Tab-separated table of C-alpha atoms in Angstrom:
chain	number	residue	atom	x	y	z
A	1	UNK	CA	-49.938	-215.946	-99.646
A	2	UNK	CA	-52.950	-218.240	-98.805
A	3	UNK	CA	-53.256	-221.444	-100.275
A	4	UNK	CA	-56.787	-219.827	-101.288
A	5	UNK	CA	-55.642	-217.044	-102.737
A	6	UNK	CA	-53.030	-218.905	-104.701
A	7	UNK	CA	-55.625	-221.136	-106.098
A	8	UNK	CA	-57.606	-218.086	-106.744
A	9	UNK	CA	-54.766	-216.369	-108.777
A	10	UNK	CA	-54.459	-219.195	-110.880
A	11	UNK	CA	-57.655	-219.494	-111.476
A	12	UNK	CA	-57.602	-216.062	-112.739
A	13	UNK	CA	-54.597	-216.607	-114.782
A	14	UNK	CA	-56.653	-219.673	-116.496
A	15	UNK	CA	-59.465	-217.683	-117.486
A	16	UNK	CA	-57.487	-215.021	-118.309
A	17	UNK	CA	-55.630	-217.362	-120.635
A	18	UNK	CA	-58.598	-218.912	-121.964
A	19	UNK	CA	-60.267	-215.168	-123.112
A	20	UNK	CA	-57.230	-214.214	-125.021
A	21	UNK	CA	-57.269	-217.815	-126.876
A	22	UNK	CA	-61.399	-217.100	-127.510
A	23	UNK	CA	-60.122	-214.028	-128.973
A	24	UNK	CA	-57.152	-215.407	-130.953
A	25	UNK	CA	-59.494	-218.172	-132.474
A	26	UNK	CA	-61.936	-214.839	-133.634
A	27	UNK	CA	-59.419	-214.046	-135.942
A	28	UNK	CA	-59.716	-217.977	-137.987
A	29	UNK	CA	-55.591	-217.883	-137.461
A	30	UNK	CA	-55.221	-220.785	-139.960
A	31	UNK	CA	-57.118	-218.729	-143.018
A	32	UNK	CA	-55.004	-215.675	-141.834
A	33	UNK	CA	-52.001	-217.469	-142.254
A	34	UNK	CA	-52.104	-218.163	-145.934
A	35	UNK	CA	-54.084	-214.536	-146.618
A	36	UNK	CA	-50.064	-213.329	-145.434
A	37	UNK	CA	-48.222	-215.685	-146.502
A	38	UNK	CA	-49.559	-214.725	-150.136
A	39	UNK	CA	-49.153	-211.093	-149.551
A	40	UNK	CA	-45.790	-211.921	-148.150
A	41	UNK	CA	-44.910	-213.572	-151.962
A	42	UNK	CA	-46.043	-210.872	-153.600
A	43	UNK	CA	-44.203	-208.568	-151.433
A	44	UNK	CA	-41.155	-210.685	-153.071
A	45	UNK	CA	-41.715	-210.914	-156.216
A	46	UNK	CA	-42.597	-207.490	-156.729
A	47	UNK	CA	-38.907	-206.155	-156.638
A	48	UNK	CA	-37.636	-207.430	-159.972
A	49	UNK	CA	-33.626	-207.899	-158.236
A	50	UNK	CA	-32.683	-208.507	-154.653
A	51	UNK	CA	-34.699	-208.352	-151.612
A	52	UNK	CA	-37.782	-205.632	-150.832
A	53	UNK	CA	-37.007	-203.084	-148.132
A	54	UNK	CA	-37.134	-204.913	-144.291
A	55	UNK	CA	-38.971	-202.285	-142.660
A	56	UNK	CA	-41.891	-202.448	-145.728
A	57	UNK	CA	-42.322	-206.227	-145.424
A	58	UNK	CA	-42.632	-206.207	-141.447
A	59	UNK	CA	-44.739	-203.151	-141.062
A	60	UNK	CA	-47.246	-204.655	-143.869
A	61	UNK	CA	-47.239	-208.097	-142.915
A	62	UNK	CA	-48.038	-206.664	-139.364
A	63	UNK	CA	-50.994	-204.255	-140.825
A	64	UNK	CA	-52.166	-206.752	-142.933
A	65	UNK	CA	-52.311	-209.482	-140.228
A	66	UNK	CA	-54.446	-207.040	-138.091
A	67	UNK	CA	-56.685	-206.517	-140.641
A	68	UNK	CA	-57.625	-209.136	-141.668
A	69	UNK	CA	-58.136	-210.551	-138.153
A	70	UNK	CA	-60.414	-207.729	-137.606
A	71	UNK	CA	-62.476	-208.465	-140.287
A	72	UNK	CA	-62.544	-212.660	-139.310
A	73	UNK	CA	-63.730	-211.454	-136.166
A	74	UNK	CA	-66.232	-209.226	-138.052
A	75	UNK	CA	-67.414	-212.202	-140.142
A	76	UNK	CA	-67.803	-213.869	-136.812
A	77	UNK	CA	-69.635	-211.486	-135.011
A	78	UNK	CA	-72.286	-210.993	-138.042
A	79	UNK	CA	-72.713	-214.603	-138.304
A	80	UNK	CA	-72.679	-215.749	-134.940
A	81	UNK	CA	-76.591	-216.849	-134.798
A	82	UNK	CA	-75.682	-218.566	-138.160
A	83	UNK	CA	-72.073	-220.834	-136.487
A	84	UNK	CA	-74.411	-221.439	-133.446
A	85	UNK	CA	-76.663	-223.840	-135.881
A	86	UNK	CA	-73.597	-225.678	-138.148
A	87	UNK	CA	-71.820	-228.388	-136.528
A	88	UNK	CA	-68.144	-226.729	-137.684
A	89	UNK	CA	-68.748	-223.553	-136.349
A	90	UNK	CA	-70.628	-224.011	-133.266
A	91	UNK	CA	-67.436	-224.456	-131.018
A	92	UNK	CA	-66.154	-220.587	-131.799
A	93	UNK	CA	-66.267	-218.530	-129.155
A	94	UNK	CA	-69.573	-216.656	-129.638
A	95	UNK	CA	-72.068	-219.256	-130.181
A	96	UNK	CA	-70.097	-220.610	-126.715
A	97	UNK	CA	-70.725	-217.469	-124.898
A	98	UNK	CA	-66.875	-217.170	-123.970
A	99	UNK	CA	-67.472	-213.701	-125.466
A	100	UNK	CA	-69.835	-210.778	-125.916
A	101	UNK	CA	-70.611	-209.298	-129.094
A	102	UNK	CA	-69.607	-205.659	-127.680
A	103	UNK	CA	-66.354	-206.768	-126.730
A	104	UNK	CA	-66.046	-208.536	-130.276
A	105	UNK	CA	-66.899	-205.463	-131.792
A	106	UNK	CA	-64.351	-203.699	-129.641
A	107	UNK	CA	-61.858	-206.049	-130.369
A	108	UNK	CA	-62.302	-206.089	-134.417
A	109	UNK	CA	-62.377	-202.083	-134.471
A	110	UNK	CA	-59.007	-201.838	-132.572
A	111	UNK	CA	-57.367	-204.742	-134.223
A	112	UNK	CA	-58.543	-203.135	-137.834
A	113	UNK	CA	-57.827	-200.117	-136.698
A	114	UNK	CA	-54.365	-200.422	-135.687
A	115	UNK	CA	-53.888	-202.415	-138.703
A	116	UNK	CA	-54.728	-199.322	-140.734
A	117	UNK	CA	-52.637	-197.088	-139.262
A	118	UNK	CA	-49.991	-198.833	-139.160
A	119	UNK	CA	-50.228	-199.220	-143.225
A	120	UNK	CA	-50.848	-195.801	-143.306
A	121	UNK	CA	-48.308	-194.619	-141.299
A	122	UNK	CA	-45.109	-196.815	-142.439
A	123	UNK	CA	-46.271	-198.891	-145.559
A	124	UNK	CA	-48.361	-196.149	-147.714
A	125	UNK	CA	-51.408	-194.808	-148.044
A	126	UNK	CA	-52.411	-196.718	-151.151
A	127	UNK	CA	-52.071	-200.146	-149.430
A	128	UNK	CA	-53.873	-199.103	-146.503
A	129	UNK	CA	-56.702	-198.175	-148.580
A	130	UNK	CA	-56.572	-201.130	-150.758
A	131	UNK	CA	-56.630	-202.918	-147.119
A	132	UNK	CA	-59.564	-201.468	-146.268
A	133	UNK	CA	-61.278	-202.038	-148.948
A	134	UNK	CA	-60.610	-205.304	-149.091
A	135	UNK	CA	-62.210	-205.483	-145.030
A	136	UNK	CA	-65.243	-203.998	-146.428
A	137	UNK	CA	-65.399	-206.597	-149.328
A	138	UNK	CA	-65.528	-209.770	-146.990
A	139	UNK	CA	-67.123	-208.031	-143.319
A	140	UNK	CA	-69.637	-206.508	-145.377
A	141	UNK	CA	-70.229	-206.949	-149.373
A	142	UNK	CA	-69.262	-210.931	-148.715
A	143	UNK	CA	-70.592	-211.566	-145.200
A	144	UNK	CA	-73.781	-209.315	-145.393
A	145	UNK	CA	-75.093	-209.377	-148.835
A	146	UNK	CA	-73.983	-211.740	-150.896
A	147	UNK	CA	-73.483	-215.043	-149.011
A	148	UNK	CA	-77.481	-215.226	-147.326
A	149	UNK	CA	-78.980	-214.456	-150.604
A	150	UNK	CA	-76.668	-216.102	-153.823
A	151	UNK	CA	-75.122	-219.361	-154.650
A	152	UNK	CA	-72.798	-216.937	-156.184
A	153	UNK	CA	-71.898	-215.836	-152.825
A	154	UNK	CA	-67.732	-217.164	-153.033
A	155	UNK	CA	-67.425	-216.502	-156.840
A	156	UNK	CA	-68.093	-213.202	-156.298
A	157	UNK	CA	-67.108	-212.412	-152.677
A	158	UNK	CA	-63.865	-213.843	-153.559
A	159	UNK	CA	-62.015	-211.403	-155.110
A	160	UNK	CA	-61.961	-209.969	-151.302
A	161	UNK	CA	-59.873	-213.602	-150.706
A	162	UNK	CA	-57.952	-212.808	-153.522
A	163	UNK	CA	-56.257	-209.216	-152.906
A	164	UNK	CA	-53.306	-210.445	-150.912
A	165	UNK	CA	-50.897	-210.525	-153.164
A	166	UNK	CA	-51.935	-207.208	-154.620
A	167	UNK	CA	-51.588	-205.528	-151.150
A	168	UNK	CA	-48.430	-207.372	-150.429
A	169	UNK	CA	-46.989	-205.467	-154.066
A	170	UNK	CA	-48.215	-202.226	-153.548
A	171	UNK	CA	-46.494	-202.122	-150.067
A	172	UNK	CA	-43.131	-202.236	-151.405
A	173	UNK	CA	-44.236	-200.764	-154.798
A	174	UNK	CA	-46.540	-198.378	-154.107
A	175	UNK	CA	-48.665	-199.144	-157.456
A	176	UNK	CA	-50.688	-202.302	-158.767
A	177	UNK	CA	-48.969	-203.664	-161.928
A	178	UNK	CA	-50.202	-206.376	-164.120
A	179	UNK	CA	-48.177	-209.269	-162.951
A	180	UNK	CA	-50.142	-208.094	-159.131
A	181	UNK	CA	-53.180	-208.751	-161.240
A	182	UNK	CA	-52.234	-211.975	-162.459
A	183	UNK	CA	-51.729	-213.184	-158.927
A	184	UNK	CA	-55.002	-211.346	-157.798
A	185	UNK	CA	-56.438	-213.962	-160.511
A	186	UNK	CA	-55.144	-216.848	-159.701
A	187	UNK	CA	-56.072	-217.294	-155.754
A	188	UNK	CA	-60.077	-215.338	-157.738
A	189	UNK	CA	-60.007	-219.049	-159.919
A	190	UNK	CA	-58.444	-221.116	-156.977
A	191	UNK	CA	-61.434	-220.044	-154.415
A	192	UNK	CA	-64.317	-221.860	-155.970
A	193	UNK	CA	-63.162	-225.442	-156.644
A	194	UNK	CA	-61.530	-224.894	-152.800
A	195	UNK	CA	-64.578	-223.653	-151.051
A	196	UNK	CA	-67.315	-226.327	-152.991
A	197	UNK	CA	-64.872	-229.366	-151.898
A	198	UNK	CA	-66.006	-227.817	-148.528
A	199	UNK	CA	-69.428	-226.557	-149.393
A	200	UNK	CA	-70.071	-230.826	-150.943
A	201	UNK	CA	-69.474	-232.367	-147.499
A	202	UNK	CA	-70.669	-229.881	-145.032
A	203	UNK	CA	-74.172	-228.659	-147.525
A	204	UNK	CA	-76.191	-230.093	-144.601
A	205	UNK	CA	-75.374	-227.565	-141.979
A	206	UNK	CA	-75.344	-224.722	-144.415
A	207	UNK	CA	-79.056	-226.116	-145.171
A	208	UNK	CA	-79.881	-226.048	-141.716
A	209	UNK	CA	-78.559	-222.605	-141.143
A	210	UNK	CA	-80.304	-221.546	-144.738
A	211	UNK	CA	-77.351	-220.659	-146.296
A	212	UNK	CA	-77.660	-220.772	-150.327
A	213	UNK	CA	-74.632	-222.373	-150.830
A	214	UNK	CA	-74.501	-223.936	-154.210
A	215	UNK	CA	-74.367	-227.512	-153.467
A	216	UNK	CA	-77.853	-226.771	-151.186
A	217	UNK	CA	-79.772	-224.470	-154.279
A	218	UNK	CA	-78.415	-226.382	-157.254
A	219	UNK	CA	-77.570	-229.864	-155.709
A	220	UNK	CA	-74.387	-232.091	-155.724
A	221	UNK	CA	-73.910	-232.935	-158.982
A	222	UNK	CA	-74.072	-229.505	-160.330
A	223	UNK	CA	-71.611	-228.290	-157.655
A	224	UNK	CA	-69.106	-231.728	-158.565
A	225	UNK	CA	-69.098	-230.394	-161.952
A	226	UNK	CA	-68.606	-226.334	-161.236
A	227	UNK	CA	-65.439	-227.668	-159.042
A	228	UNK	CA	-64.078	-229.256	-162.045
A	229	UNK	CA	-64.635	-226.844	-164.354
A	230	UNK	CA	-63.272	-224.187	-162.339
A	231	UNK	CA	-59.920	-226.316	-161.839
A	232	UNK	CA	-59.819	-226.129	-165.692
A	233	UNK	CA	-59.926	-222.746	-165.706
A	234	UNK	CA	-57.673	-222.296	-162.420
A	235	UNK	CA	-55.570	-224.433	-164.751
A	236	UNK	CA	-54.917	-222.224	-167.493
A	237	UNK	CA	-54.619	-219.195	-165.023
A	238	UNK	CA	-51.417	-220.661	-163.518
A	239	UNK	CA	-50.243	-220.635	-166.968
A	240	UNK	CA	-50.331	-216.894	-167.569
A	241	UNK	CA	-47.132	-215.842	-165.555
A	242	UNK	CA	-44.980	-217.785	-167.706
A	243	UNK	CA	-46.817	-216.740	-170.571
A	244	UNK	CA	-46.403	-213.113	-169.505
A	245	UNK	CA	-42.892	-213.792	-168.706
A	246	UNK	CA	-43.540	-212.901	-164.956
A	247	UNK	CA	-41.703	-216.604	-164.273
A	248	UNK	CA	-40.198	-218.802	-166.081
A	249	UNK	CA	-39.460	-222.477	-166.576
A	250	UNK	CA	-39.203	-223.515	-162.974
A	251	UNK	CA	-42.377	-221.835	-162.179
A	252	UNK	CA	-43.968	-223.834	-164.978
A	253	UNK	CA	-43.085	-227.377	-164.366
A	254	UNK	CA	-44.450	-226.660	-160.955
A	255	UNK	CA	-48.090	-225.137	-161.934
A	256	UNK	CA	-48.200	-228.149	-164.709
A	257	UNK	CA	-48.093	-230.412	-162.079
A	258	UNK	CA	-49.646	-228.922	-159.362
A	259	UNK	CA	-52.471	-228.504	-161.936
A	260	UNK	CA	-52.496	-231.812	-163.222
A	261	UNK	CA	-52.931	-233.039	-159.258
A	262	UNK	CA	-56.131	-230.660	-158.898
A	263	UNK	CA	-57.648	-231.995	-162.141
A	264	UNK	CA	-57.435	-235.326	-160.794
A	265	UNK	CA	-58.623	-234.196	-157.075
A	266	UNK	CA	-61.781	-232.374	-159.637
A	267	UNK	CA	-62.188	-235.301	-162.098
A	268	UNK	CA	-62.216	-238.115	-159.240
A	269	UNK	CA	-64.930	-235.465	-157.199
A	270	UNK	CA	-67.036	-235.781	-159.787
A	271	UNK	CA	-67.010	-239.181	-161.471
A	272	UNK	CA	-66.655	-240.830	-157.789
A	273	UNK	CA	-68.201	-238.785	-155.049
A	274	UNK	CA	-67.243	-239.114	-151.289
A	275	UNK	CA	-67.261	-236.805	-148.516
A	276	UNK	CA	-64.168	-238.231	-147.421
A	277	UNK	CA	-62.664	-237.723	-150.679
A	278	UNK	CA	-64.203	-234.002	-150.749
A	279	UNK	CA	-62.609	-233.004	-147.734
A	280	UNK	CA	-59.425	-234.461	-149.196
A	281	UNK	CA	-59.983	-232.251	-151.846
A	282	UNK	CA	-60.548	-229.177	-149.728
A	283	UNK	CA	-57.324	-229.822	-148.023
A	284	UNK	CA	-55.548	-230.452	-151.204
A	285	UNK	CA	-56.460	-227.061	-152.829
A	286	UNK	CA	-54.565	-225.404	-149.737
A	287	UNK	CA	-51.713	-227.327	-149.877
A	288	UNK	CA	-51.694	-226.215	-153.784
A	289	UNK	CA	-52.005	-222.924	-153.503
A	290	UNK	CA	-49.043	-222.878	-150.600
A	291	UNK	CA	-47.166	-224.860	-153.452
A	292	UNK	CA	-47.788	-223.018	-156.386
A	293	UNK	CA	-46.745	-219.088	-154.579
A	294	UNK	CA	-44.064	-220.729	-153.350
A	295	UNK	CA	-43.160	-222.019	-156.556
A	296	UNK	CA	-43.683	-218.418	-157.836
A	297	UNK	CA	-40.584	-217.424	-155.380
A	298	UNK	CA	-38.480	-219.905	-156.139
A	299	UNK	CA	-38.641	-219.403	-159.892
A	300	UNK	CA	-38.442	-215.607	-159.101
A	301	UNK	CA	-34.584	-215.869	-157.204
A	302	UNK	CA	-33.336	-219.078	-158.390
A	303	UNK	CA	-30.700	-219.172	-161.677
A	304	UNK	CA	-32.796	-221.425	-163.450
Protein backbone atom coordinates (compact mmCIF):
# COMPACT_ATOMS: atom_id res chain seq x y z
CA UNK A 1 0.00 0.00 0.00
CA UNK A 2 1.01 3.63 -0.90
CA UNK A 3 2.11 5.89 1.60
CA UNK A 4 -0.90 7.99 -0.02
CA UNK A 5 -3.30 5.68 0.26
CA UNK A 6 -2.38 4.87 3.81
CA UNK A 7 -2.71 8.42 4.75
CA UNK A 8 -5.90 8.41 2.87
CA UNK A 9 -7.35 5.40 4.87
CA UNK A 10 -6.69 7.02 7.94
CA UNK A 11 -8.02 9.88 7.08
CA UNK A 12 -11.13 8.07 6.41
CA UNK A 13 -11.01 6.20 9.57
CA UNK A 14 -10.79 9.83 11.39
CA UNK A 15 -13.78 11.14 9.91
CA UNK A 16 -15.39 8.14 10.15
CA UNK A 17 -14.65 8.25 13.86
CA UNK A 18 -15.53 11.73 14.25
CA UNK A 19 -19.39 11.13 12.56
CA UNK A 20 -20.18 8.37 14.92
CA UNK A 21 -18.97 10.68 18.02
CA UNK A 22 -21.34 13.73 16.28
CA UNK A 23 -23.90 11.16 16.49
CA UNK A 24 -23.18 9.78 19.98
CA UNK A 25 -23.14 13.45 21.39
CA UNK A 26 -27.01 13.72 19.55
CA UNK A 27 -28.14 11.53 22.05
CA UNK A 28 -26.92 14.26 25.33
CA UNK A 29 -25.16 10.77 26.77
CA UNK A 30 -24.69 12.44 30.20
CA UNK A 31 -28.73 13.24 30.66
CA UNK A 32 -29.26 9.64 29.26
CA UNK A 33 -27.25 8.25 31.80
CA UNK A 34 -29.20 9.22 34.85
CA UNK A 35 -32.79 8.89 32.73
CA UNK A 36 -31.40 4.77 33.09
CA UNK A 37 -29.84 4.74 35.86
CA UNK A 38 -33.31 5.78 37.52
CA UNK A 39 -35.24 3.32 35.52
CA UNK A 40 -32.57 0.86 36.40
CA UNK A 41 -33.60 1.58 40.45
CA UNK A 42 -36.89 1.20 39.87
CA UNK A 43 -36.38 -1.89 37.98
CA UNK A 44 -34.92 -2.96 41.61
CA UNK A 45 -37.00 -1.95 43.82
CA UNK A 46 -39.95 -3.09 42.17
CA UNK A 47 -39.47 -6.86 43.14
CA UNK A 48 -40.31 -6.74 46.83
CA UNK A 49 -37.43 -9.97 47.57
CA UNK A 50 -34.37 -10.88 45.60
CA UNK A 51 -33.23 -9.73 42.33
CA UNK A 52 -35.66 -8.86 39.04
CA UNK A 53 -35.36 -11.28 36.14
CA UNK A 54 -31.69 -10.67 34.07
CA UNK A 55 -33.06 -10.87 30.75
CA UNK A 56 -35.98 -7.98 31.81
CA UNK A 57 -33.40 -5.54 33.20
CA UNK A 58 -30.95 -5.84 30.06
CA UNK A 59 -33.52 -5.89 27.35
CA UNK A 60 -35.22 -2.62 29.04
CA UNK A 61 -32.28 -0.82 29.97
CA UNK A 62 -31.24 -1.45 26.26
CA UNK A 63 -34.86 -0.20 24.86
CA UNK A 64 -34.96 2.45 27.11
CA UNK A 65 -31.43 3.74 26.31
CA UNK A 66 -32.46 3.82 22.57
CA UNK A 67 -35.26 5.69 23.22
CA UNK A 68 -34.50 8.07 24.82
CA UNK A 69 -31.46 8.81 22.62
CA UNK A 70 -33.82 9.01 19.82
CA UNK A 71 -35.80 11.46 21.25
CA UNK A 72 -32.37 13.75 22.50
CA UNK A 73 -31.57 13.62 19.02
CA UNK A 74 -35.19 14.65 18.23
CA UNK A 75 -34.96 17.57 20.69
CA UNK A 76 -31.83 18.38 18.81
CA UNK A 77 -32.92 18.29 15.49
CA UNK A 78 -36.17 20.58 16.32
CA UNK A 79 -34.06 23.00 18.05
CA UNK A 80 -31.10 23.17 16.09
CA UNK A 81 -31.67 26.96 14.73
CA UNK A 82 -32.36 27.63 18.49
CA UNK A 83 -28.46 25.74 19.96
CA UNK A 84 -26.92 27.58 16.91
CA UNK A 85 -27.69 31.10 18.86
CA UNK A 86 -26.81 29.94 22.84
CA UNK A 87 -23.30 29.80 23.73
CA UNK A 88 -23.85 26.02 25.47
CA UNK A 89 -25.34 24.54 22.67
CA UNK A 90 -23.72 25.92 19.72
CA UNK A 91 -20.82 23.27 19.70
CA UNK A 92 -23.47 20.15 19.01
CA UNK A 93 -23.19 18.73 15.99
CA UNK A 94 -25.95 20.43 13.95
CA UNK A 95 -25.44 24.00 14.47
CA UNK A 96 -21.58 22.69 13.41
CA UNK A 97 -22.75 21.19 10.26
CA UNK A 98 -20.97 17.76 11.17
CA UNK A 99 -24.49 16.50 10.36
CA UNK A 100 -27.60 16.84 8.22
CA UNK A 101 -30.92 17.06 9.55
CA UNK A 102 -32.10 14.01 7.20
CA UNK A 103 -29.57 11.85 8.50
CA UNK A 104 -30.56 13.07 12.15
CA UNK A 105 -33.92 12.24 11.43
CA UNK A 106 -32.80 8.88 10.12
CA UNK A 107 -30.80 8.27 12.93
CA UNK A 108 -33.55 9.19 15.79
CA UNK A 109 -36.30 7.01 13.87
CA UNK A 110 -34.03 3.87 13.86
CA UNK A 111 -32.56 4.39 17.24
CA UNK A 112 -36.39 4.92 18.65
CA UNK A 113 -37.44 2.49 16.67
CA UNK A 114 -35.33 -0.30 17.63
CA UNK A 115 -35.77 0.84 21.07
CA UNK A 116 -39.47 0.06 20.73
CA UNK A 117 -39.27 -3.10 19.51
CA UNK A 118 -37.08 -4.29 21.47
CA UNK A 119 -39.53 -3.34 24.60
CA UNK A 120 -42.11 -4.75 22.74
CA UNK A 121 -40.70 -7.75 21.82
CA UNK A 122 -38.81 -8.97 25.18
CA UNK A 123 -39.84 -6.44 27.99
CA UNK A 124 -43.83 -5.99 27.35
CA UNK A 125 -46.04 -4.21 25.57
CA UNK A 126 -47.12 -1.90 28.36
CA UNK A 127 -43.58 -0.48 28.87
CA UNK A 128 -43.04 0.01 25.35
CA UNK A 129 -46.02 2.07 25.18
CA UNK A 130 -45.39 3.92 28.29
CA UNK A 131 -41.85 4.49 26.39
CA UNK A 132 -43.33 5.95 23.72
CA UNK A 133 -45.30 8.03 25.23
CA UNK A 134 -42.95 9.34 27.20
CA UNK A 135 -40.78 10.20 23.51
CA UNK A 136 -43.77 12.03 22.47
CA UNK A 137 -43.95 14.01 25.82
CA UNK A 138 -40.35 15.58 25.53
CA UNK A 139 -39.72 15.41 21.21
CA UNK A 140 -42.98 16.88 20.89
CA UNK A 141 -45.48 18.15 23.83
CA UNK A 142 -42.02 19.51 25.68
CA UNK A 143 -39.80 20.49 22.74
CA UNK A 144 -42.58 21.84 20.36
CA UNK A 145 -45.24 23.41 22.38
CA UNK A 146 -44.58 24.11 25.57
CA UNK A 147 -40.96 25.31 25.96
CA UNK A 148 -41.18 28.45 22.96
CA UNK A 149 -44.35 29.68 24.38
CA UNK A 150 -44.50 29.15 28.63
CA UNK A 151 -42.28 29.84 31.52
CA UNK A 152 -44.07 26.78 32.57
CA UNK A 153 -42.32 24.98 29.92
CA UNK A 154 -40.06 22.36 32.61
CA UNK A 155 -42.86 22.24 35.29
CA UNK A 156 -44.97 20.86 33.00
CA UNK A 157 -42.81 19.12 30.35
CA UNK A 158 -41.25 17.40 33.17
CA UNK A 159 -43.23 14.73 34.01
CA UNK A 160 -41.72 13.37 30.48
CA UNK A 161 -38.14 13.63 32.72
CA UNK A 162 -39.81 11.99 35.33
CA UNK A 163 -41.22 8.51 33.92
CA UNK A 164 -38.04 6.52 34.35
CA UNK A 165 -38.58 4.91 37.17
CA UNK A 166 -42.13 4.08 36.21
CA UNK A 167 -40.89 2.39 32.95
CA UNK A 168 -38.05 0.75 34.73
CA UNK A 169 -41.17 -1.01 37.21
CA UNK A 170 -43.45 -1.90 34.71
CA UNK A 171 -40.66 -3.83 32.82
CA UNK A 172 -40.24 -6.33 35.41
CA UNK A 173 -43.82 -5.80 36.75
CA UNK A 174 -45.81 -5.36 34.05
CA UNK A 175 -48.22 -2.75 35.96
CA UNK A 176 -47.66 0.86 37.54
CA UNK A 177 -48.17 0.65 41.35
CA UNK A 178 -48.20 3.47 43.73
CA UNK A 179 -44.77 3.29 45.16
CA UNK A 180 -43.80 3.72 40.84
CA UNK A 181 -45.81 6.85 41.36
CA UNK A 182 -44.09 8.06 44.24
CA UNK A 183 -40.81 7.86 42.40
CA UNK A 184 -42.49 9.34 39.18
CA UNK A 185 -43.00 12.35 41.82
CA UNK A 186 -40.07 12.81 43.18
CA UNK A 187 -37.55 13.29 40.01
CA UNK A 188 -41.59 15.72 38.75
CA UNK A 189 -40.47 18.04 42.19
CA UNK A 190 -36.62 17.54 41.68
CA UNK A 191 -36.76 19.03 37.89
CA UNK A 192 -37.57 22.61 38.61
CA UNK A 193 -35.18 23.78 41.36
CA UNK A 194 -32.48 21.62 38.95
CA UNK A 195 -33.28 23.17 35.66
CA UNK A 196 -33.72 27.17 37.15
CA UNK A 197 -30.09 26.74 38.90
CA UNK A 198 -29.36 26.34 35.11
CA UNK A 199 -31.99 28.54 33.60
CA UNK A 200 -30.35 31.68 36.52
CA UNK A 201 -26.87 31.59 34.94
CA UNK A 202 -27.38 30.84 31.35
CA UNK A 203 -31.07 33.34 31.05
CA UNK A 204 -28.94 35.40 28.62
CA UNK A 205 -28.66 32.96 25.81
CA UNK A 206 -32.14 31.66 26.30
CA UNK A 207 -33.02 35.58 25.84
CA UNK A 208 -31.13 35.75 22.84
CA UNK A 209 -32.60 32.65 21.36
CA UNK A 210 -36.26 33.96 22.76
CA UNK A 211 -36.81 31.26 24.85
CA UNK A 212 -39.45 32.12 27.79
CA UNK A 213 -37.61 30.62 30.31
CA UNK A 214 -38.69 31.85 33.66
CA UNK A 215 -35.76 33.65 34.87
CA UNK A 216 -36.03 35.77 31.22
CA UNK A 217 -40.27 36.45 31.57
CA UNK A 218 -40.42 36.82 35.34
CA UNK A 219 -36.77 37.89 36.23
CA UNK A 220 -34.14 36.55 38.75
CA UNK A 221 -35.50 37.07 41.82
CA UNK A 222 -38.74 35.45 41.12
CA UNK A 223 -36.95 32.40 39.65
CA UNK A 224 -34.32 32.42 43.11
CA UNK A 225 -37.41 32.12 45.02
CA UNK A 226 -39.50 29.33 42.77
CA UNK A 227 -36.05 27.21 43.19
CA UNK A 228 -36.43 27.39 46.83
CA UNK A 229 -39.75 26.80 47.15
CA UNK A 230 -39.75 23.92 44.99
CA UNK A 231 -36.79 22.32 47.15
CA UNK A 232 -39.37 22.65 50.01
CA UNK A 233 -41.69 20.83 48.35
CA UNK A 234 -39.06 18.30 46.69
CA UNK A 235 -38.38 18.10 50.42
CA UNK A 236 -41.40 16.69 51.72
CA UNK A 237 -41.74 14.41 48.54
CA UNK A 238 -38.63 12.43 49.57
CA UNK A 239 -40.46 11.92 52.68
CA UNK A 240 -43.40 9.96 51.30
CA UNK A 241 -41.66 6.49 50.74
CA UNK A 242 -40.96 6.12 54.26
CA UNK A 243 -44.18 7.42 55.08
CA UNK A 244 -45.78 4.89 52.73
CA UNK A 245 -43.55 2.30 54.05
CA UNK A 246 -41.96 1.83 50.51
CA UNK A 247 -38.36 2.32 52.61
CA UNK A 248 -37.51 2.58 55.70
CA UNK A 249 -35.09 4.11 58.17
CA UNK A 250 -31.97 4.00 56.08
CA UNK A 251 -33.73 5.54 53.23
CA UNK A 252 -34.76 8.34 55.57
CA UNK A 253 -31.67 9.53 57.21
CA UNK A 254 -30.43 9.78 53.68
CA UNK A 255 -33.40 12.02 52.04
CA UNK A 256 -33.20 14.18 55.51
CA UNK A 257 -29.94 15.01 54.67
CA UNK A 258 -29.75 15.08 51.21
CA UNK A 259 -32.70 17.49 51.66
CA UNK A 260 -31.32 19.55 54.20
CA UNK A 261 -28.08 20.06 51.61
CA UNK A 262 -30.60 21.28 48.75
CA UNK A 263 -32.34 23.71 51.13
CA UNK A 264 -29.15 25.23 51.81
CA UNK A 265 -27.94 25.06 47.94
CA UNK A 266 -31.95 26.95 47.56
CA UNK A 267 -31.72 29.26 50.62
CA UNK A 268 -27.99 30.49 49.81
CA UNK A 269 -29.43 30.94 45.77
CA UNK A 270 -31.64 33.18 46.91
CA UNK A 271 -30.43 35.30 49.82
CA UNK A 272 -26.81 35.44 48.00
CA UNK A 273 -26.97 35.18 44.26
CA UNK A 274 -23.98 34.08 42.03
CA UNK A 275 -23.75 32.43 38.83
CA UNK A 276 -20.97 30.56 40.10
CA UNK A 277 -22.88 29.48 42.99
CA UNK A 278 -25.98 28.65 40.56
CA UNK A 279 -24.13 26.39 38.54
CA UNK A 280 -22.95 24.81 41.78
CA UNK A 281 -26.36 24.37 42.46
CA UNK A 282 -27.26 22.82 39.14
CA UNK A 283 -24.57 20.32 39.63
CA UNK A 284 -25.56 19.66 43.13
CA UNK A 285 -29.22 18.71 42.31
CA UNK A 286 -27.66 15.82 40.06
CA UNK A 287 -25.43 14.59 42.38
CA UNK A 288 -28.70 14.48 44.79
CA UNK A 289 -30.85 12.84 42.86
CA UNK A 290 -27.94 10.01 42.01
CA UNK A 291 -27.77 9.98 45.95
CA UNK A 292 -31.13 9.84 46.99
CA UNK A 293 -32.24 6.53 44.22
CA UNK A 294 -29.38 5.11 45.30
CA UNK A 295 -30.25 5.53 48.74
CA UNK A 296 -33.69 4.10 47.74
CA UNK A 297 -31.66 0.68 46.83
CA UNK A 298 -29.73 0.46 49.54
CA UNK A 299 -32.55 0.82 52.05
CA UNK A 300 -34.52 -1.59 49.73
CA UNK A 301 -31.74 -4.84 50.18
CA UNK A 302 -29.90 -3.90 53.17
CA UNK A 303 -31.01 -5.55 56.88
CA UNK A 304 -31.39 -2.34 58.34
Amino acid sequence: MSVLNTRTLTLDRHAAGRRLHAFYVLTKPRVNTLIVFCAVIGMFLAVPDGLPDPKSVIFATLGIAFVAGAAAAMNCLIEAHIDARMARTRHRPLPRGELAPAETLLFAGVLGGTGLTVLYQWVNPLTMWLTLATFVGYAVVYTVLLKPRTPQNIVIGGASGAMPPVLGWAAVTGEVSADALLLFLIIFAWTPPHFWALALYRSADYARAGLPMLPVTHGPEFTRLSVLLYTCILFGVTLLPFATRMSGPLYLVCAIALGVGFLRHAWRLYAHYSDAFARRTFRFSILYLFLLFAALLADHYLPF
